[in-house]
Amino acid sequence: DGGLLGDTQGYFLPHSFEVTGALRDRSEHAVAVEVTCTPQHGSPAKRNITGIFQHWDAVDPTWNPGGLWRPVRLSETGPVRIASLRVICAEATPERAVLAVRALLDSDAARRVVLRTEVGALDHELSQPLAAGTNEVNWSVTIDRPDLWWPRALGDAVLHDVRVAVVLTEEGNGGPGTAGSDGPSRDASLTVLDEPGALSDERRLRTGLRSVRLRRWIASVNGERLFLKGTNLAPTRMALGEATPDELRGDVDLAVDTGLDLVRVHAHVTRDEVYDRADERGLLVWQDMPLQWAYARSIRKQATRQARAMVDLLGHHPSIAVWCGHNEPVSNVGADQTDWDRRKVLAFATRMTAEQQLPTWNKSVLDAAVKRALQKADGSRPVVPHSGVTPHLPQLDGTDQHLYFGWYMGDERDLPSFARRLPRMVRFVSEFGAQAVPSGDAAAFAHPERWP
């Protein structure tokens, strides 16, 4: 209606805006969204947190991912709105499981409410005073002798329905209702009344009760060790909003049918259908932040904000076993050039080695900040600061490895001797082999004539 609702930076997180006042002022409205995605041109100082959608050697470099890719909706609530909800399985054993719940509640006035959390047959209630404005509320729910969620190789993927509701009480009620645009899992048929006992807002989701650990790069779920066989999962389509639900679920089904235990959602956040299907099929997920190669120093605050939002959005999925902050935090400029000669190969290799071994802003500062944000938001899962970093100064540890024998270097038969010489480099290999690209004319950008 000619006024600014707010900023929508961040492609994967839901954005919501209060429009109650505007709805009172008039009966007809115009909502305009300015969609911008500035080109990055393979810059080593990128500012868009779009991951592989704008800088990767397996997508068309001329592609611009700007556009609306999720639904826009108007949601009506009572005087207290659930602005965001985070549900994490903080503990899970055969004896008991604990769900840690965090909600941001937007209240039109100071009042007291009851927060009702239903997990299956369990009904948990918390009486909570609220101030006018935004309130952060944290609580936990304990489930005795739970049915645990297991990865497909170890057991059944048991899921539980969770409902979090805000119920008004007699104390401090009164005032107008609120309306806003928000994320998924709100009941579209919700009837809202501003009176004691009335339901003001609710959220529904499904979760699984399980614990996951990664110690010395050996994974265990619910205390049982698991040797992980996995693959990297690229976007189902470059225009991710155009992928059909069956296509998205089909990626998970193909991984399961191949006998894999884990998919790494590679430097992007995908659609809900992938995570829901992984929950159902017992397929573990390594979830990357959409950070790919090098970024400008100005993005640190935005990156940590989006890391917390990623946990809010996806934390309830039991399939997600690992958070990762950044894929290959190196500049990688020139990796996609076609006129390689010995001098260029040597210069590129020297620069990459220096960026791996020496402290850099991306590896040492940005990734440390993102890791802290992820650990603070979710202490129940392993957090890896970055992927594909070799043992480097000063701690000589490193992370998972990206080994492309037979593709970027050597021959695939070189791997056994490499592993004998440097066993630390093969303790957890998260990229190996060659990327899959489109067929026919659509693959021209990848120069298929150069493929081995």
mmCIF file of N, CA and C in Angstrom, residues 256-354:
data_model
loop_
_atom_site.group_PDB
_atom_site.id
_atom_site.type_symbol
_atom_site.label_atom_id
_atom_site.label_comp_id
_atom_site.label_asym_id
_atom_site.label_seq_id
_atom_site.Cartn_x
_atom_site.Cartn_y
_atom_site.Cartn_z
ATOM 1 N N VAL A 256 18.177 -43.969 -0.758
ATOM 2 C CA VAL A 256 17.835 -45.125 0.075
ATOM 3 C C VAL A 256 17.894 -46.409 -0.741
ATOM 4 N N ASP A 257 17.345 -46.377 -1.955
ATOM 5 C CA ASP A 257 17.331 -47.581 -2.791
ATOM 6 C C ASP A 257 18.741 -48.012 -3.194
ATOM 7 N N THR A 258 19.686 -47.066 -3.196
ATOM 8 C CA THR A 258 21.075 -47.380 -3.508
ATOM 9 C C THR A 258 21.806 -47.969 -2.303
ATOM 10 N N GLY A 259 21.184 -47.929 -1.137
ATOM 11 C CA GLY A 259 21.794 -48.485 0.058
ATOM 12 C C GLY A 259 22.616 -47.489 0.848
ATOM 13 N N LEU A 260 22.365 -46.198 0.650
ATOM 14 C CA LEU A 260 23.134 -45.173 1.348
ATOM 15 C C LEU A 260 22.517 -44.861 2.706
ATOM 16 N N ASP A 261 23.361 -44.320 3.588
ATOM 17 C CA ASP A 261 22.931 -43.955 4.939
ATOM 18 C C ASP A 261 22.795 -42.455 5.127
ATOM 19 N N LEU A 262 23.449 -41.651 4.269
ATOM 20 C CA LEU A 262 23.537 -40.217 4.501
ATOM 21 C C LEU A 262 23.598 -39.474 3.178
ATOM 22 N N VAL A 263 22.951 -38.311 3.126
ATOM 23 C CA VAL A 263 23.152 -37.369 2.025
ATOM 24 C C VAL A 263 23.649 -36.060 2.609
ATOM 25 N N ARG A 264 24.575 -35.452 1.916
ATOM 26 C CA ARG A 264 25.063 -34.123 2.297
ATOM 27 C C ARG A 264 24.384 -33.100 1.399
ATOM 28 N N VAL A 265 23.508 -32.292 1.989
ATOM 29 C CA VAL A 265 22.833 -31.237 1.232
ATOM 30 C C VAL A 265 23.874 -30.161 0.972
ATOM 31 N N HIS A 266 24.394 -30.159 -0.230
ATOM 32 C CA HIS A 266 25.646 -29.512 -0.572
ATOM 33 C C HIS A 266 25.496 -28.001 -0.747
ATOM 34 N N ALA A 267 25.952 -27.235 0.252
ATOM 35 C CA ALA A 267 26.052 -25.769 0.194
ATOM 36 C C ALA A 267 24.756 -25.096 -0.215
ATOM 37 N N HIS A 268 23.622 -25.634 0.225
ATOM 38 C CA HIS A 268 22.337 -24.972 0.024
ATOM 39 C C HIS A 268 21.335 -25.539 1.011
ATOM 40 N N VAL A 269 20.230 -24.852 1.185
ATOM 41 C CA VAL A 269 19.096 -25.353 1.952
ATOM 42 C C VAL A 269 17.997 -25.640 0.953
ATOM 43 N N THR A 270 17.461 -26.850 0.986
ATOM 44 C CA THR A 270 16.494 -27.263 -0.010
ATOM 45 C C THR A 270 15.074 -27.180 0.557
ATOM 46 N N ARG A 271 14.128 -27.769 -0.140
ATOM 47 C CA ARG A 271 12.723 -27.660 0.216
ATOM 48 C C ARG A 271 12.344 -28.670 1.306
ATOM 49 N N ASP A 272 11.205 -28.406 1.974
ATOM 50 C CA ASP A 272 10.752 -29.243 3.088
ATOM 51 C C ASP A 272 10.571 -30.695 2.687
ATOM 52 N N GLU A 273 10.167 -30.930 1.426
ATOM 53 C CA GLU A 273 9.873 -32.304 1.021
ATOM 54 C C GLU A 273 11.078 -33.221 1.178
ATOM 55 N N VAL A 274 12.282 -32.704 0.966
ATOM 56 C CA VAL A 274 13.490 -33.526 1.096
ATOM 57 C C VAL A 274 13.695 -33.938 2.555
ATOM 58 N N TYR A 275 13.591 -32.978 3.467
ATOM 59 C CA TYR A 275 13.822 -33.281 4.887
ATOM 60 C C TYR A 275 12.719 -34.173 5.453
ATOM 61 N N ASP A 276 11.470 -33.911 5.052
ATOM 62 C CA ASP A 276 10.376 -34.763 5.531
ATOM 63 C C ASP A 276 10.557 -36.201 5.065
ATOM 64 N N ARG A 277 10.960 -36.373 3.802
ATOM 65 C CA ARG A 277 11.153 -37.722 3.267
ATOM 66 C C ARG A 277 12.334 -38.415 3.939
ATOM 67 N N ALA A 278 13.401 -37.669 4.205
ATOM 68 C CA ALA A 278 14.544 -38.268 4.905
ATOM 69 C C ALA A 278 14.143 -38.723 6.298
ATOM 70 N N ASP A 279 13.307 -37.921 6.976
ATOM 71 C CA ASP A 279 12.800 -38.344 8.291
ATOM 72 C C ASP A 279 12.058 -39.666 8.176
ATOM 73 N N GLU A 280 11.202 -39.775 7.163
ATOM 74 C CA GLU A 280 10.358 -40.961 7.009
ATOM 75 C C GLU A 280 11.167 -42.201 6.629
ATOM 76 N N ARG A 281 12.203 -42.021 5.796
ATOM 77 C CA ARG A 281 12.955 -43.174 5.291
ATOM 78 C C ARG A 281 14.168 -43.514 6.154
ATOM 79 N N GLY A 282 14.428 -42.742 7.209
ATOM 80 C CA GLY A 282 15.576 -43.041 8.058
ATOM 81 C C GLY A 282 16.906 -42.737 7.397
ATOM 82 N N LEU A 283 16.944 -41.699 6.561
ATOM 83 C CA LEU A 283 18.176 -41.300 5.879
ATOM 84 C C LEU A 283 18.779 -40.100 6.601
ATOM 85 N N LEU A 284 20.019 -40.228 7.040
ATOM 86 C CA LEU A 284 20.684 -39.133 7.739
ATOM 87 C C LEU A 284 21.066 -38.029 6.761
ATOM 88 N N VAL A 285 21.133 -36.795 7.284
ATOM 89 C CA VAL A 285 21.437 -35.621 6.469
ATOM 90 C C VAL A 285 22.576 -34.850 7.107
ATOM 91 N N TRP A 286 23.602 -34.544 6.325
ATOM 92 C CA TRP A 286 24.632 -33.568 6.672
ATOM 93 C C TRP A 286 24.172 -32.268 6.038
ATOM 94 N N GLN A 287 23.870 -31.247 6.841
ATOM 95 C CA GLN A 287 23.303 -30.000 6.326
ATOM 96 C C GLN A 287 24.342 -28.890 6.306
ATOM 97 N N ASP A 288 24.673 -28.426 5.099
ATOM 98 C CA ASP A 288 25.567 -27.289 4.936
ATOM 99 C C ASP A 288 24.812 -25.974 5.067
ATOM 100 N N MET A 289 25.486 -24.952 5.589
ATOM 101 C CA MET A 289 25.049 -23.576 5.371
ATOM 102 C C MET A 289 25.290 -23.250 3.895
ATOM 103 N N PRO A 290 24.490 -22.367 3.293
ATOM 104 C CA PRO A 290 24.727 -22.004 1.885
ATOM 105 C C PRO A 290 25.893 -21.037 1.736
ATOM 106 N N LEU A 291 27.073 -21.481 2.166
ATOM 107 C CA LEU A 291 28.313 -20.723 2.005
ATOM 108 C C LEU A 291 29.266 -21.566 1.171
ATOM 109 N N GLN A 292 29.700 -21.026 0.036
ATOM 110 C CA GLN A 292 30.519 -21.772 -0.915
ATOM 111 C C GLN A 292 31.697 -20.906 -1.348
ATOM 112 N N TRP A 293 32.923 -21.349 -1.025
ATOM 113 C CA TRP A 293 34.143 -20.637 -1.358
ATOM 114 C C TRP A 293 34.216 -19.311 -0.599
ATOM 115 N N ALA A 294 34.840 -18.274 -1.123
ATOM 116 C CA ALA A 294 35.222 -17.126 -0.302
ATOM 117 C C ALA A 294 34.174 -16.016 -0.332
ATOM 118 N N TYR A 295 34.102 -15.263 0.799
ATOM 119 C CA TYR A 295 33.108 -14.199 0.978
ATOM 120 C C TYR A 295 33.761 -12.931 1.509
ATOM 121 N N ALA A 296 33.048 -11.822 1.340
ATOM 122 C CA ALA A 296 33.491 -10.532 1.852
ATOM 123 C C ALA A 296 33.357 -10.497 3.372
ATOM 124 N N ARG A 297 34.144 -9.635 3.994
ATOM 125 C CA ARG A 297 34.117 -9.542 5.452
ATOM 126 C C ARG A 297 32.790 -8.998 5.975
ATOM 127 N N SER A 298 32.049 -8.312 5.139
ATOM 128 C CA SER A 298 30.808 -7.668 5.589
ATOM 129 C C SER A 298 29.687 -8.653 5.872
ATOM 130 N N ILE A 299 29.835 -9.940 5.517
ATOM 131 C CA ILE A 299 28.697 -10.869 5.653
ATOM 132 C C ILE A 299 28.646 -11.564 7.009
ATOM 133 N N ARG A 300 29.626 -11.355 7.888
ATOM 134 C CA ARG A 300 29.697 -12.183 9.098
ATOM 135 C C ARG A 300 28.411 -12.084 9.930
ATOM 136 N N LYS A 301 27.925 -10.879 10.174
ATOM 137 C CA LYS A 301 26.733 -10.721 11.003
ATOM 138 C C LYS A 301 25.527 -11.386 10.354
ATOM 139 N N GLN A 302 25.377 -11.222 9.039
ATOM 140 C CA GLN A 302 24.259 -11.839 8.336
ATOM 141 C C GLN A 302 24.383 -13.366 8.323
ATOM 142 N N ALA A 303 25.608 -13.875 8.190
ATOM 143 C CA ALA A 303 25.810 -15.324 8.164
ATOM 144 C C ALA A 303 25.438 -15.959 9.502
ATOM 145 N N THR A 304 25.811 -15.324 10.612
ATOM 146 C CA THR A 304 25.455 -15.892 11.909
ATOM 147 C C THR A 304 23.947 -15.809 12.149
ATOM 148 N N ARG A 305 23.322 -14.729 11.690
ATOM 149 C CA ARG A 305 21.862 -14.630 11.821
ATOM 150 C C ARG A 305 21.182 -15.751 11.036
ATOM 151 N N GLN A 306 21.648 -16.001 9.820
ATOM 152 C CA GLN A 306 21.029 -17.041 9.010
ATOM 153 C C GLN A 306 21.344 -18.437 9.544
ATOM 154 N N ALA A 307 22.487 -18.612 10.202
ATOM 155 C CA ALA A 307 22.786 -19.908 10.825
ATOM 156 C C ALA A 307 21.771 -20.217 11.913
ATOM 157 N N ARG A 308 21.457 -19.232 12.751
ATOM 158 C CA ARG A 308 20.435 -19.444 13.793
ATOM 159 C C ARG A 308 19.072 -19.723 13.166
ATOM 160 N N ALA A 309 18.749 -19.003 12.091
ATOM 161 C CA ALA A 309 17.458 -19.214 11.417
ATOM 162 C C ALA A 309 17.386 -20.607 10.808
ATOM 163 N N MET A 310 18.510 -21.131 10.327
ATOM 164 C CA MET A 310 18.520 -22.482 9.765
ATOM 165 C C MET A 310 18.164 -23.515 10.832
ATOM 166 N N VAL A 311 18.673 -23.315 12.051
ATOM 167 C CA VAL A 311 18.322 -24.228 13.145
ATOM 168 C C VAL A 311 16.834 -24.109 13.477
ATOM 169 N N ASP A 312 16.299 -22.879 13.524
ATOM 170 C CA ASP A 312 14.866 -22.699 13.766
ATOM 171 C C ASP A 312 14.048 -23.440 12.728
ATOM 172 N N LEU A 313 14.456 -23.344 11.478
ATOM 173 C CA LEU A 313 13.687 -23.896 10.369
ATOM 174 C C LEU A 313 13.763 -25.415 10.311
ATOM 175 N N LEU A 314 14.940 -25.984 10.595
ATOM 176 C CA LEU A 314 15.177 -27.407 10.324
ATOM 177 C C LEU A 314 15.492 -28.240 11.564
ATOM 178 N N GLY A 315 15.642 -27.614 12.718
ATOM 179 C CA GLY A 315 16.143 -28.329 13.882
ATOM 180 C C GLY A 315 15.287 -29.481 14.354
ATOM 181 N N HIS A 316 13.989 -29.472 14.040
ATOM 182 C CA HIS A 316 13.117 -30.552 14.515
ATOM 183 C C HIS A 316 13.259 -31.827 13.697
ATOM 184 N N HIS A 317 13.974 -31.774 12.573
ATOM 185 C CA HIS A 317 14.102 -32.967 11.728
ATOM 186 C C HIS A 317 15.116 -33.936 12.331
ATOM 187 N N PRO A 318 14.708 -35.148 12.693
ATOM 188 C CA PRO A 318 15.661 -36.099 13.282
ATOM 189 C C PRO A 318 16.704 -36.565 12.283
ATOM 190 N N SER A 319 16.408 -36.476 10.993
ATOM 191 C CA SER A 319 17.357 -36.937 9.982
ATOM 192 C C SER A 319 18.612 -36.081 9.943
ATOM 193 N N ILE A 320 18.512 -34.809 10.316
ATOM 194 C CA ILE A 320 19.689 -33.936 10.270
ATOM 195 C C ILE A 320 20.634 -34.322 11.400
ATOM 196 N N ALA A 321 21.813 -34.807 11.012
ATOM 197 C CA ALA A 321 22.773 -35.341 11.976
ATOM 198 C C ALA A 321 23.958 -34.422 12.193
ATOM 199 N N VAL A 322 24.273 -33.564 11.225
ATOM 200 C CA VAL A 322 25.456 -32.706 11.296
ATOM 201 C C VAL A 322 25.109 -31.353 10.693
ATOM 202 N N TRP A 323 25.534 -30.276 11.368
ATOM 203 C CA TRP A 323 25.527 -28.934 10.785
ATOM 204 C C TRP A 323 26.940 -28.630 10.293
ATOM 205 N N CYS A 324 27.056 -28.008 9.129
ATOM 206 C CA CYS A 324 28.361 -27.594 8.611
ATOM 207 C C CYS A 324 28.289 -26.127 8.200
ATOM 208 N N GLY A 325 29.281 -25.337 8.600
ATOM 209 C CA GLY A 325 29.213 -23.902 8.413
ATOM 210 C C GLY A 325 29.560 -23.405 7.028
ATOM 211 N N HIS A 326 30.469 -24.066 6.298
ATOM 212 C CA HIS A 326 31.006 -23.446 5.084
ATOM 213 C C HIS A 326 31.651 -24.530 4.235
ATOM 214 N N ASN A 327 31.355 -24.548 2.956
ATOM 215 C CA ASN A 327 31.994 -25.512 2.067
ATOM 216 C C ASN A 327 33.228 -24.884 1.415
ATOM 217 N N GLU A 328 34.380 -25.493 1.630
ATOM 218 C CA GLU A 328 35.640 -25.092 1.016
ATOM 219 C C GLU A 328 35.866 -23.573 1.101
ATOM 220 N N PRO A 329 36.261 -23.051 2.262
ATOM 221 C CA PRO A 329 36.415 -21.603 2.443
ATOM 222 C C PRO A 329 37.684 -21.050 1.798
ATOM 223 N N VAL A 330 37.797 -21.256 0.484
ATOM 224 C CA VAL A 330 38.935 -20.748 -0.290
ATOM 225 C C VAL A 330 38.389 -19.959 -1.465
ATOM 226 N N SER A 331 39.222 -19.147 -2.105
ATOM 227 C CA SER A 331 38.741 -18.283 -3.185
ATOM 228 C C SER A 331 38.341 -19.078 -4.417
ATOM 229 N N ASN A 332 39.127 -20.094 -4.787
ATOM 230 C CA ASN A 332 38.824 -20.976 -5.913
ATOM 231 C C ASN A 332 38.676 -20.223 -7.227
ATOM 232 N N VAL A 333 39.153 -19.007 -7.301
ATOM 233 C CA VAL A 333 39.062 -18.232 -8.540
ATOM 234 C C VAL A 333 39.942 -18.882 -9.601
ATOM 235 N N GLY A 334 39.371 -19.099 -10.765
ATOM 236 C CA GLY A 334 40.106 -19.701 -11.869
ATOM 237 C C GLY A 334 39.915 -21.192 -11.993
ATOM 238 N N ALA A 335 39.180 -21.822 -11.053
ATOM 239 C CA ALA A 335 39.016 -23.272 -11.100
ATOM 240 C C ALA A 335 38.239 -23.721 -12.326
ATOM 241 N N ASP A 336 37.401 -22.824 -12.889
ATOM 242 C CA ASP A 336 36.563 -23.215 -14.013
ATOM 243 C C ASP A 336 37.140 -22.802 -15.362
ATOM 244 N N GLN A 337 38.378 -22.319 -15.404
ATOM 245 C CA GLN A 337 38.924 -21.914 -16.697
ATOM 246 C C GLN A 337 39.250 -23.141 -17.530
ATOM 247 N N THR A 338 39.276 -22.946 -18.850
ATOM 248 C CA THR A 338 39.432 -24.084 -19.760
ATOM 249 C C THR A 338 40.833 -24.174 -20.357
ATOM 250 N N ASP A 339 41.598 -23.093 -20.358
ATOM 251 C CA ASP A 339 42.900 -23.097 -21.032
ATOM 252 C C ASP A 339 44.023 -23.339 -20.022
ATOM 253 N N TRP A 340 43.969 -24.509 -19.337
ATOM 254 C CA TRP A 340 44.984 -24.829 -18.350
ATOM 255 C C TRP A 340 46.315 -25.132 -19.059
ATOM 256 N N ASP A 341 47.404 -24.663 -18.478
ATOM 257 C CA ASP A 341 48.735 -25.121 -18.852
ATOM 258 C C ASP A 341 49.513 -25.362 -17.563
ATOM 259 N N ARG A 342 50.745 -25.855 -17.683
ATOM 260 C CA ARG A 342 51.494 -26.248 -16.484
ATOM 261 C C ARG A 342 51.697 -25.068 -15.526
ATOM 262 N N ARG A 343 51.965 -23.881 -16.062
ATOM 263 C CA ARG A 343 52.198 -22.714 -15.223
ATOM 264 C C ARG A 343 50.943 -22.345 -14.442
ATOM 265 N N LYS A 344 49.783 -22.375 -15.100
ATOM 266 C CA LYS A 344 48.535 -22.010 -14.429
ATOM 267 C C LYS A 344 48.151 -23.052 -13.382
ATOM 268 N N VAL A 345 48.375 -24.305 -13.697
ATOM 269 C CA VAL A 345 48.083 -25.360 -12.722
ATOM 270 C C VAL A 345 48.931 -25.170 -11.474
ATOM 271 N N LEU A 346 50.228 -24.873 -11.648
ATOM 272 C CA LEU A 346 51.124 -24.695 -10.508
ATOM 273 C C LEU A 346 50.710 -23.482 -9.675
ATOM 274 N N ALA A 347 50.353 -22.363 -10.342
ATOM 275 C CA ALA A 347 49.955 -21.160 -9.613
ATOM 276 C C ALA A 347 48.665 -21.395 -8.833
ATOM 277 N N PHE A 348 47.717 -22.088 -9.466
ATOM 278 C CA PHE A 348 46.446 -22.367 -8.793
ATOM 279 C C PHE A 348 46.673 -23.283 -7.591
ATOM 280 N N ALA A 349 47.466 -24.329 -7.768
ATOM 281 C CA ALA A 349 47.731 -25.272 -6.676
ATOM 282 C C ALA A 349 48.463 -24.598 -5.529
ATOM 283 N N THR A 350 49.391 -23.695 -5.847
ATOM 284 C CA THR A 350 50.130 -22.995 -4.803
ATOM 285 C C THR A 350 49.202 -22.106 -3.981
ATOM 286 N N ARG A 351 48.324 -21.377 -4.666
ATOM 287 C CA ARG A 351 47.399 -20.503 -3.937
ATOM 288 C C ARG A 351 46.434 -21.309 -3.076
ATOM 289 N N MET A 352 45.911 -22.413 -3.625
ATOM 290 C CA MET A 352 44.983 -23.238 -2.851
ATOM 291 C C MET A 352 45.666 -23.831 -1.620
ATOM 292 N N THR A 353 46.925 -24.273 -1.773
ATOM 293 C CA THR A 353 47.653 -24.837 -0.641
ATOM 294 C C THR A 353 47.858 -23.793 0.451
ATOM 295 N N ALA A 354 48.222 -22.555 0.030
ATOM 296 C CA ALA A 354 48.425 -21.491 1.012
ATOM 297 C C ALA A 354 47.132 -21.177 1.754
#
